[in-house]
mmCIF file of C-alpha atoms in Angstrom:
data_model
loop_
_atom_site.group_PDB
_atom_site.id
_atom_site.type_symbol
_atom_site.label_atom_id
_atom_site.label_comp_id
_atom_site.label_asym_id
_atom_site.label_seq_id
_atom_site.Cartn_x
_atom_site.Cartn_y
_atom_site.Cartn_z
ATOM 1 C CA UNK A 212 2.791 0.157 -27.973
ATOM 2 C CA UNK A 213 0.873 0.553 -24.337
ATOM 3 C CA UNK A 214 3.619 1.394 -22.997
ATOM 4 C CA UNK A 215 4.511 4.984 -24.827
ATOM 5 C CA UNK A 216 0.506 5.788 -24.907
ATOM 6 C CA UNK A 217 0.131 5.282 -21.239
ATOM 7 C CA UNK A 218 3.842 7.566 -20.761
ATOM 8 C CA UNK A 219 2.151 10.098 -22.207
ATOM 9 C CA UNK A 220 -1.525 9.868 -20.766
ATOM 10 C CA UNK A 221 0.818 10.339 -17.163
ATOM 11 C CA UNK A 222 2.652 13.504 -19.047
ATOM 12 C CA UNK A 223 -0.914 14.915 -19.860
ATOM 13 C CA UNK A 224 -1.953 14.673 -16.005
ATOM 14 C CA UNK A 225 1.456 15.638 -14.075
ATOM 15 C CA UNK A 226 -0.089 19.644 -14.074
ATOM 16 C CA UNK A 227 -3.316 18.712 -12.941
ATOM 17 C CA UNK A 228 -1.737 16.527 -10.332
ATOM 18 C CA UNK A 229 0.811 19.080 -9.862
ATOM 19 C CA UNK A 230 -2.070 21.874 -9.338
ATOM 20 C CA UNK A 231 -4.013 19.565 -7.354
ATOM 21 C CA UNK A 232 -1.420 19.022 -4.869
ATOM 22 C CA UNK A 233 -1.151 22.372 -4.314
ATOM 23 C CA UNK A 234 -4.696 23.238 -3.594
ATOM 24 C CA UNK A 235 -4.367 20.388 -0.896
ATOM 25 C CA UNK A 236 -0.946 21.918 0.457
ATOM 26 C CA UNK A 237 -3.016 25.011 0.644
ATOM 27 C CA UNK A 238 -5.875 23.976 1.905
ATOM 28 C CA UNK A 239 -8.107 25.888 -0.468
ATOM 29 C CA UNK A 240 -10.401 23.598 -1.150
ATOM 30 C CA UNK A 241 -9.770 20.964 -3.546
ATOM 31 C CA UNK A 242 -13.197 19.789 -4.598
ATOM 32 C CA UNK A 243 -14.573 23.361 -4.935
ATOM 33 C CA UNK A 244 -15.517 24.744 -7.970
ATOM 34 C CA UNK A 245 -14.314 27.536 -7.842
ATOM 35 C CA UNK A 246 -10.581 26.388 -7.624
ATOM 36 C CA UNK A 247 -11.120 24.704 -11.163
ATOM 37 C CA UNK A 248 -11.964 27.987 -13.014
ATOM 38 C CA UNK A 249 -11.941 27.494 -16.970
ATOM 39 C CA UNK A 250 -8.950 29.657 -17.395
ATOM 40 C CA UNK A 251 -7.124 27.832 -14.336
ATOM 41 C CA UNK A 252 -8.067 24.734 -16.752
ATOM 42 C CA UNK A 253 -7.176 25.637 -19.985
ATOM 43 C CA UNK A 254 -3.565 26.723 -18.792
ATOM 44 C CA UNK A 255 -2.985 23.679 -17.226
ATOM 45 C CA UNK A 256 -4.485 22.216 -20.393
ATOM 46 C CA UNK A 257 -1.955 23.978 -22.233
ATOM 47 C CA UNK A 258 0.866 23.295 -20.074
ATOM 48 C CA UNK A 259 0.041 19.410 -20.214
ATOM 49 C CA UNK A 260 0.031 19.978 -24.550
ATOM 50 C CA UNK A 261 3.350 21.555 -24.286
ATOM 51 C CA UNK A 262 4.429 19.043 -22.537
ATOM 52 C CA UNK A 263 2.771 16.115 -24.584
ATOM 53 C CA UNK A 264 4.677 17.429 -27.620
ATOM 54 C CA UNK A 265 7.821 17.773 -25.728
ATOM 55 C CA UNK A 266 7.351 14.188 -24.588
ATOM 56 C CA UNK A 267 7.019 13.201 -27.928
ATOM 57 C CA UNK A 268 9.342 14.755 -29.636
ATOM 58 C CA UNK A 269 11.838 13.475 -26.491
ATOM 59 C CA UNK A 270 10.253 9.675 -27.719
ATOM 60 C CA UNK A 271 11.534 9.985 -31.379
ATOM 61 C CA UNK A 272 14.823 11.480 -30.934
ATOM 62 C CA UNK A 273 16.267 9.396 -28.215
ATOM 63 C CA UNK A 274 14.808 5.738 -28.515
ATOM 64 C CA UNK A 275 14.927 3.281 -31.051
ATOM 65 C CA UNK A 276 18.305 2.222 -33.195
ATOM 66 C CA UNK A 277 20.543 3.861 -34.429
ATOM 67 C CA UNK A 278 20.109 5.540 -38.296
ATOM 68 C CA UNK A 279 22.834 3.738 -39.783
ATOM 69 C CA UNK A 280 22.075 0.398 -38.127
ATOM 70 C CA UNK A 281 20.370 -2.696 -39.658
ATOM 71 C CA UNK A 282 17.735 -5.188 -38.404
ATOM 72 C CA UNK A 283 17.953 -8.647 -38.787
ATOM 73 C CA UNK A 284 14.721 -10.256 -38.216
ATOM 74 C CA UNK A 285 14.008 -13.145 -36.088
ATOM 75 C CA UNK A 286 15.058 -16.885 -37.729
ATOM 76 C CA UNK A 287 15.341 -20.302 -36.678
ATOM 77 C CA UNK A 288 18.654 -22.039 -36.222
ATOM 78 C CA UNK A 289 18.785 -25.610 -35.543
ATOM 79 C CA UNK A 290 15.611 -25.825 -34.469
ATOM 80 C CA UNK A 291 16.096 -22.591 -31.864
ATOM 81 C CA UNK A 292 14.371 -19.109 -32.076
ATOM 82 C CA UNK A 293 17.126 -16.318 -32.752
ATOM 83 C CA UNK A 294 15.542 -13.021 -31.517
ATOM 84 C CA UNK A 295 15.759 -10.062 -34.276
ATOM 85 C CA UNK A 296 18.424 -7.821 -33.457
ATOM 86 C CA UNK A 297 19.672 -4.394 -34.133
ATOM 87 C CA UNK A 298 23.558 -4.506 -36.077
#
């Protein structure tokens, strides 16, 4: 469950990283104020929710089983743990 929470925390950042390496290619000043305007933050802001949702919606459609497929849970034989798999 870490896993897909921390995937996305990453998606969230990638335009603020993406910005921020381009104030640094640019050399216009990367801890100044006045490169981190609230409107220069909200569209990045934006741009990370857009991509959030796209990430998510990306999460439910392609992972996981199949629709038609069934799970058979994890059960002992002869003494052995048989992991639950996906038929």
């Amino acid at each position: 469950m870490i896993r897909p929470v921390l995937t996305e925390i990453g998606i969230f950042l990638i335009p603020f990283a993406v910005y921020a390496l381009f104030l640094a290619a640019t050399r216009s000043g990367l801890f100044v104020q006045s490169s981190w305007r609230i409107y220069v933050v909200a569209r990045l802001a934006l741009a990370a929710l857009v991509l959030v949702i796209a990430g998510l919606i990306g999460f439910a459609h392609f992972s996981g089983a199949a629709p038609d497929s069934t799970y058979v849970p994890a059960h002992v034989v002869n003494g052995k743990l048989v992991q639950g798999v996906e038929k």
